[in-house]
Short mmCIF file of C-alpha atoms and ligand atoms in Angstrom, two decimals:
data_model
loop_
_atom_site.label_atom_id
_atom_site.label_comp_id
_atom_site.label_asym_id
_atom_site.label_seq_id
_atom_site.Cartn_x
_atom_site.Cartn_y
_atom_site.Cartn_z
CA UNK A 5 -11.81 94.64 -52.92
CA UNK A 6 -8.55 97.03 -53.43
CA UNK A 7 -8.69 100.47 -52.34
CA UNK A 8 -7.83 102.85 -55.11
CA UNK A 9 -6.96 105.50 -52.35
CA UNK A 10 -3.88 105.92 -50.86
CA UNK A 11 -2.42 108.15 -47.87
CA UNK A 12 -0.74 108.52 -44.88
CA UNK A 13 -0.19 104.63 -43.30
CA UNK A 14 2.96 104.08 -45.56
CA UNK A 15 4.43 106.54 -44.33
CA UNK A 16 5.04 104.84 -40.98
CA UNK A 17 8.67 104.48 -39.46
CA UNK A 18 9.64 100.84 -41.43
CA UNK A 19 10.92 98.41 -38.89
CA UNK A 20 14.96 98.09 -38.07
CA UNK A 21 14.63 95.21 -40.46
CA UNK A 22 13.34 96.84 -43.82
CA UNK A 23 15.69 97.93 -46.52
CA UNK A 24 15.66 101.45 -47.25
CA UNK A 25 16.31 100.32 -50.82
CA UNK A 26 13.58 97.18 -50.82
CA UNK A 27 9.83 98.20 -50.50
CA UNK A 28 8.62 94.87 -50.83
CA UNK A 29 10.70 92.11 -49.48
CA UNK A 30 9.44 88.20 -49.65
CA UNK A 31 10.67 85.35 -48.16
CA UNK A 32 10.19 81.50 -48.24
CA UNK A 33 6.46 82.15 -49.54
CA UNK A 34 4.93 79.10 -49.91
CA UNK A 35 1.52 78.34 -51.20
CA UNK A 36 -0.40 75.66 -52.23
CA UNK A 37 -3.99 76.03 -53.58
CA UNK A 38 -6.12 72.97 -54.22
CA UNK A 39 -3.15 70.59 -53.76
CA UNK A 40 -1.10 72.10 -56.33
CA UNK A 41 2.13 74.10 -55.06
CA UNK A 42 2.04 77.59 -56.40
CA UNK A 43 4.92 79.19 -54.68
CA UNK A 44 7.81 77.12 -53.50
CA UNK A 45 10.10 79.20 -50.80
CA UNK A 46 9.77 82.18 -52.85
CA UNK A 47 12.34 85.23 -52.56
CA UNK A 48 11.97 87.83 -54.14
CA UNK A 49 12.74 91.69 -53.31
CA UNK A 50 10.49 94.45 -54.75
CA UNK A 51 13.08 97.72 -55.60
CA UNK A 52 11.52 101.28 -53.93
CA UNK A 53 11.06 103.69 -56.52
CA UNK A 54 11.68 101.29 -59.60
CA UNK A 55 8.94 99.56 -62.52
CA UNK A 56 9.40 95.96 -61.63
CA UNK A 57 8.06 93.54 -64.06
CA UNK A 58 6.69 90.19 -63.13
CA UNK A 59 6.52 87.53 -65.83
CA UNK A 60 6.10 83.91 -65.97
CA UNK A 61 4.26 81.00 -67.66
CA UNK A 62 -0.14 81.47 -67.30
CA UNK A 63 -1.18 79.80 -64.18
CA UNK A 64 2.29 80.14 -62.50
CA UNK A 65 1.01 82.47 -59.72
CA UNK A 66 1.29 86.10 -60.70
CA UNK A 67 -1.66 87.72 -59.85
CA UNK A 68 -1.76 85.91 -56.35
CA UNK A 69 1.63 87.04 -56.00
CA UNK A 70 -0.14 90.57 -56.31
CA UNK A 71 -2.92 89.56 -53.80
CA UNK A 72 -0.16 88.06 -51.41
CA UNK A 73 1.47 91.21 -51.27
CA UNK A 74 -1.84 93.19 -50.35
CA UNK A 75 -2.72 90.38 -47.77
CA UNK A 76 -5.65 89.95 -49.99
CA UNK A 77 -4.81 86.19 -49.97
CA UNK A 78 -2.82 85.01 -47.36
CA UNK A 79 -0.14 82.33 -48.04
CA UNK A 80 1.20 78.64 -46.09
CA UNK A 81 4.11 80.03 -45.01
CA UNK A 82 6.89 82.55 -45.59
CA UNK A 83 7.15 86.41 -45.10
CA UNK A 84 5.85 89.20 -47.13
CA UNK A 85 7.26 92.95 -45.76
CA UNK A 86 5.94 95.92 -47.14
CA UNK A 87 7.84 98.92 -46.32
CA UNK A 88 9.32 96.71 -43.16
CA UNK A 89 5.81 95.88 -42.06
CA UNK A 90 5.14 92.20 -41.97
CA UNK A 91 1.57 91.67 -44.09
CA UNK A 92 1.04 88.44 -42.11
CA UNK A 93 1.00 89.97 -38.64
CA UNK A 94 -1.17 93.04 -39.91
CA UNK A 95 -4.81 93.01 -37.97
CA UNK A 96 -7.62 93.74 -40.45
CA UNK A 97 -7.55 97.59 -39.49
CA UNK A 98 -3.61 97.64 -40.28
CA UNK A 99 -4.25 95.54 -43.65
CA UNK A 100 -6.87 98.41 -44.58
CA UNK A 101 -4.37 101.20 -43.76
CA UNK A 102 -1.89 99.42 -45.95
CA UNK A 103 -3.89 99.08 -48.85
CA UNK A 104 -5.11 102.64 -48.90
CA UNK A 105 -1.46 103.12 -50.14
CA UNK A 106 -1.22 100.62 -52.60
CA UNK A 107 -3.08 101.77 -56.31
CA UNK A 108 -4.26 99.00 -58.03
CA UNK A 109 -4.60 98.95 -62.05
CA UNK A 110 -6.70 96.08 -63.36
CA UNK A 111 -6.58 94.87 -66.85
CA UNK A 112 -10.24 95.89 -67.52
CA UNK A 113 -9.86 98.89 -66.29
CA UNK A 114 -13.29 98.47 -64.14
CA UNK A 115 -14.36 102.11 -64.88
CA UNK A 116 -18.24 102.90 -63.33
CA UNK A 117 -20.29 102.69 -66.03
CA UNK A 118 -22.95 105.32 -64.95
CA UNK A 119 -19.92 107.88 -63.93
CA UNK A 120 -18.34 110.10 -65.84
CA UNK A 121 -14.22 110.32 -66.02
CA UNK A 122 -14.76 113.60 -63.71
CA UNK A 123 -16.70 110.61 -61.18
CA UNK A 124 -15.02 107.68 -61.44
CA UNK A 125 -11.76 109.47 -60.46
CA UNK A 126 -13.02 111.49 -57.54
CA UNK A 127 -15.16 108.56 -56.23
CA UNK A 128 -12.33 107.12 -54.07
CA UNK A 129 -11.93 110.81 -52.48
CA UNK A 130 -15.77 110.99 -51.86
CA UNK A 131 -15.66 107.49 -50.47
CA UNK A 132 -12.70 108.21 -48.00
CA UNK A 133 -12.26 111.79 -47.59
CA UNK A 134 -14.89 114.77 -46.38
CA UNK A 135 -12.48 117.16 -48.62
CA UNK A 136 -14.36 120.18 -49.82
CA UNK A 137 -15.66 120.23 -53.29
CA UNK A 138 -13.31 122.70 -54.47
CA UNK A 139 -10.27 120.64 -53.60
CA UNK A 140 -11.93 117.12 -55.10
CA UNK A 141 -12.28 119.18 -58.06
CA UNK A 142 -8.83 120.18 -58.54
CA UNK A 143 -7.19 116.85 -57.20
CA UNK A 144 -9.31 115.40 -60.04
CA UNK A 145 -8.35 117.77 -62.72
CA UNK A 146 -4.62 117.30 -62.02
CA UNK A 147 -4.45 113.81 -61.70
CA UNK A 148 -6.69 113.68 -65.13
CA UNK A 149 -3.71 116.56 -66.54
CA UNK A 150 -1.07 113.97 -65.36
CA UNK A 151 -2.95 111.18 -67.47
CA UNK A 152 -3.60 113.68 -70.92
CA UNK A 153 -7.27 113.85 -70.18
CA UNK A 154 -8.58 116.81 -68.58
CA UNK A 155 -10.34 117.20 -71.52
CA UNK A 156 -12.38 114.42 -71.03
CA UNK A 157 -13.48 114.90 -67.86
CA UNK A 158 -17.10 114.78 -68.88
CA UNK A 159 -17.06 111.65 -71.14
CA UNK A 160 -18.91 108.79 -70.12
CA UNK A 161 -16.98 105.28 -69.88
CA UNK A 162 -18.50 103.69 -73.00
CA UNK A 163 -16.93 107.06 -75.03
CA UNK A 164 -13.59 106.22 -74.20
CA UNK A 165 -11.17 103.87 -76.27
CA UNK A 166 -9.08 100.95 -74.24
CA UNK A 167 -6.04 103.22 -73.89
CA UNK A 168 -8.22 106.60 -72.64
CA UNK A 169 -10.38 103.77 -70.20
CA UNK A 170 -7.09 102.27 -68.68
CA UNK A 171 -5.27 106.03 -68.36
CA UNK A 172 -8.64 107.03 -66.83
CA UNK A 173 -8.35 104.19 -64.27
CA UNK A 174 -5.03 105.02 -63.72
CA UNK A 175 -5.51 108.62 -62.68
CA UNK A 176 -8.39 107.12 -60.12
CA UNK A 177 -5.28 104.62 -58.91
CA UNK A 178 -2.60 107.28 -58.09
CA UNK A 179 -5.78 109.81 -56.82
CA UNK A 180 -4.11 109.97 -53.63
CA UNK A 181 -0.19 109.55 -54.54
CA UNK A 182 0.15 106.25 -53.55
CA UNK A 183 3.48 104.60 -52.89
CA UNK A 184 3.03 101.36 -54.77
CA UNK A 185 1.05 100.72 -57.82
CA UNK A 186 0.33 97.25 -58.65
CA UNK A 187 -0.47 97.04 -62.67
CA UNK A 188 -2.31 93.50 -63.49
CA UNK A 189 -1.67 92.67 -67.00
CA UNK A 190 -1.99 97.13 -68.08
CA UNK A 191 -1.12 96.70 -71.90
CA UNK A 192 -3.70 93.86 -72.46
CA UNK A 193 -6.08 94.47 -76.37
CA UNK A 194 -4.04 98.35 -76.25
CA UNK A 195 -3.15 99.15 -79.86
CA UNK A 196 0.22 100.49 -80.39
CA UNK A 197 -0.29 104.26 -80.35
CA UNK A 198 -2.47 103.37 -76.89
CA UNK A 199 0.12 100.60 -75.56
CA UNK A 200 3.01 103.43 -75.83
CA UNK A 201 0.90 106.49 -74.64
CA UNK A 202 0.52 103.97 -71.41
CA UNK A 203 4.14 103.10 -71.15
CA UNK A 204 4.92 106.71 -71.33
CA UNK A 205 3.07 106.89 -68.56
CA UNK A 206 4.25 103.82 -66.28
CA UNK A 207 6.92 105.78 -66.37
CA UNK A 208 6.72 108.92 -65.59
CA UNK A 209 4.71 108.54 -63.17
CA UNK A 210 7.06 106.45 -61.26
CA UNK A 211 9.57 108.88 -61.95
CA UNK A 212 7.49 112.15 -61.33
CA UNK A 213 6.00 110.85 -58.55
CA UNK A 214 8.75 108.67 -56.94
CA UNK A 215 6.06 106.13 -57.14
CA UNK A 216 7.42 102.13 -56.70
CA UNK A 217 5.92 100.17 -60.12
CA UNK A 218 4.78 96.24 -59.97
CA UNK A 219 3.64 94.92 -62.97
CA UNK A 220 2.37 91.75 -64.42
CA UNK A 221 2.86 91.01 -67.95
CA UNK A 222 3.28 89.11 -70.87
CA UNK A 223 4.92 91.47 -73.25
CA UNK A 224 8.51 91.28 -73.25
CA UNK A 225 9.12 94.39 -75.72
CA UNK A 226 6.89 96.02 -73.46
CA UNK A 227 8.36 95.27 -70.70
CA UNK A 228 11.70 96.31 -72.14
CA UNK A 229 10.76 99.53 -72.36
CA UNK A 230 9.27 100.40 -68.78
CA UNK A 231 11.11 98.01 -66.58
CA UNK A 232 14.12 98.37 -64.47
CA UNK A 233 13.84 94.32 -63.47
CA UNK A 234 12.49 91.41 -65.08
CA UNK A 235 11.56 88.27 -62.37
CA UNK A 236 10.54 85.50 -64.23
CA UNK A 237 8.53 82.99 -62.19
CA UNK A 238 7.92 79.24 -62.66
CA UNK A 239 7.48 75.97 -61.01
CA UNK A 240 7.24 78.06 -57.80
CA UNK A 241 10.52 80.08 -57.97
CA UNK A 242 12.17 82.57 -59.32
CA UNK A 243 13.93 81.00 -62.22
CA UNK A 244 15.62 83.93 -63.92
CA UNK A 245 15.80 87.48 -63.22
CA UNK A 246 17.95 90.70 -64.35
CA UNK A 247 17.78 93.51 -66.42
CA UNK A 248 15.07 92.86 -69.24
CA UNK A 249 17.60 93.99 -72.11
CA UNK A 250 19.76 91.03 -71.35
CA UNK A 251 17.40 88.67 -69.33
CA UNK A 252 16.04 87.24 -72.63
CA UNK A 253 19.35 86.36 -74.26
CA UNK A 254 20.40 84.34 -70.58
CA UNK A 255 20.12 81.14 -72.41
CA UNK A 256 18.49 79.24 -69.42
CA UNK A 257 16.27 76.20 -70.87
CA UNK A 258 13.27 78.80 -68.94
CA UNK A 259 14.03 82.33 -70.94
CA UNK A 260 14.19 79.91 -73.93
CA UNK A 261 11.13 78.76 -73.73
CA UNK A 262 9.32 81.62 -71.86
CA UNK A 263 10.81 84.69 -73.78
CA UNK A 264 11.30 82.69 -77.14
CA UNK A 265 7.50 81.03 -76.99
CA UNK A 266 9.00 77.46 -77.30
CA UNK A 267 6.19 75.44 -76.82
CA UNK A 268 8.44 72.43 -75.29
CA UNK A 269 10.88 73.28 -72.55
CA UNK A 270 10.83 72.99 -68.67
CA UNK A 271 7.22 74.44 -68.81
CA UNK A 272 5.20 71.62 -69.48
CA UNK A 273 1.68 71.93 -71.64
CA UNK A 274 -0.25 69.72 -69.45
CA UNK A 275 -1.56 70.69 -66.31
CA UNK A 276 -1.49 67.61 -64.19
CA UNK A 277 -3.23 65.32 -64.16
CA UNK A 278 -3.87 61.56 -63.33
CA UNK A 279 -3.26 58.70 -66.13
CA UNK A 280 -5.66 59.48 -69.40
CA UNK A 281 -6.16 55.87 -69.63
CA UNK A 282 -7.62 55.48 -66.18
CA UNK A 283 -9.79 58.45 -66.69
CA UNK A 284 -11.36 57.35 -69.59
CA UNK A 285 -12.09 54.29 -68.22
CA UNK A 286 -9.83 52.43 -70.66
CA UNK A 287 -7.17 50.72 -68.05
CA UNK A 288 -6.99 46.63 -68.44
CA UNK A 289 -9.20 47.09 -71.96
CA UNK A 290 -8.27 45.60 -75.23
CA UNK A 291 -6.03 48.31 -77.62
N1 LIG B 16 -8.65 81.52 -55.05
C1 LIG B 16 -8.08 80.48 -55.63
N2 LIG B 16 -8.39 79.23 -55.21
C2 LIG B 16 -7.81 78.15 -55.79
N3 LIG B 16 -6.91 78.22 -56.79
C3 LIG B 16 -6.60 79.42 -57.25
C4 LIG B 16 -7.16 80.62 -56.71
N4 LIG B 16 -6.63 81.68 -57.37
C5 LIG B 16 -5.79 81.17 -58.29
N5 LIG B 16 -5.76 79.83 -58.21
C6 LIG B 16 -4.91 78.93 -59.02
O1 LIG B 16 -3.59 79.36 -58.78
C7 LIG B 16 -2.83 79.28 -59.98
C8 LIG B 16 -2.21 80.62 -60.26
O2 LIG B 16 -3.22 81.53 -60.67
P1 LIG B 16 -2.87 83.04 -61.06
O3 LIG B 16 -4.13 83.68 -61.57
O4 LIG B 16 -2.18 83.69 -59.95
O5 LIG B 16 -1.86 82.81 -62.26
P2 LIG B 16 -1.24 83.85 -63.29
O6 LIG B 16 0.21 83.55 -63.33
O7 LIG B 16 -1.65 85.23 -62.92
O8 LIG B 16 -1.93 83.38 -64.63
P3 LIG B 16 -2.25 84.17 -66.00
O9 LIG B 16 -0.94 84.57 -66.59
O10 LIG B 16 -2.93 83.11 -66.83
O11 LIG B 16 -3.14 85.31 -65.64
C9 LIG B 16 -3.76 78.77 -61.07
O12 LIG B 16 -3.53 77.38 -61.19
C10 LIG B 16 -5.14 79.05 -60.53
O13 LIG B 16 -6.03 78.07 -61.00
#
């Protein structure tokens, strides 16, 4: 489970290696799950302080990028570095330390559906903290500010529309300023007035709060509008990457298909699989 707190650990000196630029740096990540190889030698370098956008074809490995990079999952080979620290080489007290500074935004919001807003956002702090009630109360009321919802402090979960639910959960992600904030599909079933009061937010939050962004997404006008970078992933690799305004027009066969919703192209609609014949037990019969 991801820790929704976040605090001092990534704050540690970085290792001689890190880039002061580069929060997250992979390297030659390879991983193969049930036989079938989800990342291929993957590189791929995570900007400090920027909204990075990952995108790719379903199946092609996003969200266990996102669980690589918390050492949630580990991977075959290869090198994930966050902030200089190698996640591979992290004991299971240093992987906890490094999560508590990593915010984590689901797509369904996973609110606590017998807490109120008030609650669910100060439940991390009475998890991990002894702070006095006084201080809970006001780290809760200005994250909730930050989000637009003081207000709602005491509405229940099932009062809240998509948008307030996933702002909600977002205030309970950056409860204790974390450094990097890992957004898992955040502008999933929003309606338009709720999908741009949450971009608004992506970013200034990552601006306000110098905060380094990491989202997964299918929405590439979206995505236009809250990320710096665009890395599109498929068959393993990074296939295409850039600036999000311009990434689209490239005019690779994979922005083609990916950002113009061919259905043909380098992505292929099967997922393997053995001969169709054979498997319905058809080989040697009569046509
Ligand atoms: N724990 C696991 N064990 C085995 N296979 C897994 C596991 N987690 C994911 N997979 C497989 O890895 C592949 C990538 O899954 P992942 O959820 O990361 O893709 P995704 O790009 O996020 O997809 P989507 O866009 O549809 O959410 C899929 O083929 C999935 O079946």
């Amino acid at each position: 489970m991801f820790s929704f707190v976040a605090e001092v650990s990534m704050t540690q000196p970085a290792s001689p290696s890190s880039d002061d630029s580069t929060l997250v740096r992979i390297r030659g990540l390879t991983t193969v799950l049930n036989g079938k190889t989800i990342f291929d030698a993957l590189d791929l370098d995570i900007p400090r302080g920027k909204v990075t956008a990952i995108m790719g074809p379903s199946g092609t490995g996003k969200t266990t990028l996102l669980k690589h990079i918390t050492g949630q999952m580990r991977a075959d080979a290869g090198e994930i570095r966050v902030n200089g620290e190698n996640v591979a080489g992290m004991s299971r007290e240093q992987l906890y330390k490094m999560r508590e500074g990593v915010g984590y935004l689901f797509q369904n919001s996973a609110l606590l559906t017998d807490f109120d807003v008030f609650e669910n956002v100060a439940f991390p702090l009475r998890q991990h903290t002894q702070l006095p009630e006084v201080l809970i109360r006001n780290l809760v009321l200005l994250k909730l500010q930050a989000v637009g919802l003081r207000g709602a402090a005491r509405l229940m979960p099932n009062e809240l529309s998509g948008g307030m639910a996933r702002r909600v959960a977002l205030a309970r992600a950056i409860v204790f300023d974390p450094m990097l904030i890992l957004y898992d599909e955040p502008f999933v079933g929003l309606d338009p007035v709720a999908l741009n009061q949450v971009l608004k937010l992506i970013r200034t939050l990552n601006q306000t709060l110098g905060i380094t962004s990491v989202l997964v997404a299918h929405e590439l006008e979206a995505v236009k509008q809250v990320a710096d970078h665009v890395f599109l992933i498929a068959n393993g690799k990074v296939v295409a990457q850039g600036d999000p305004k311009t990434i689209a027009n490239d005019g690779s066969p994979w922005t083609r298909q990916f950002f113009g919703g061919e259905a043909d192209g380098p992505v292929p609609f099967q997922y393997p699989a053995g001969d169709l014949a054979q498997a319905l037990g058809l080989t040697g019969a009569a046509k």
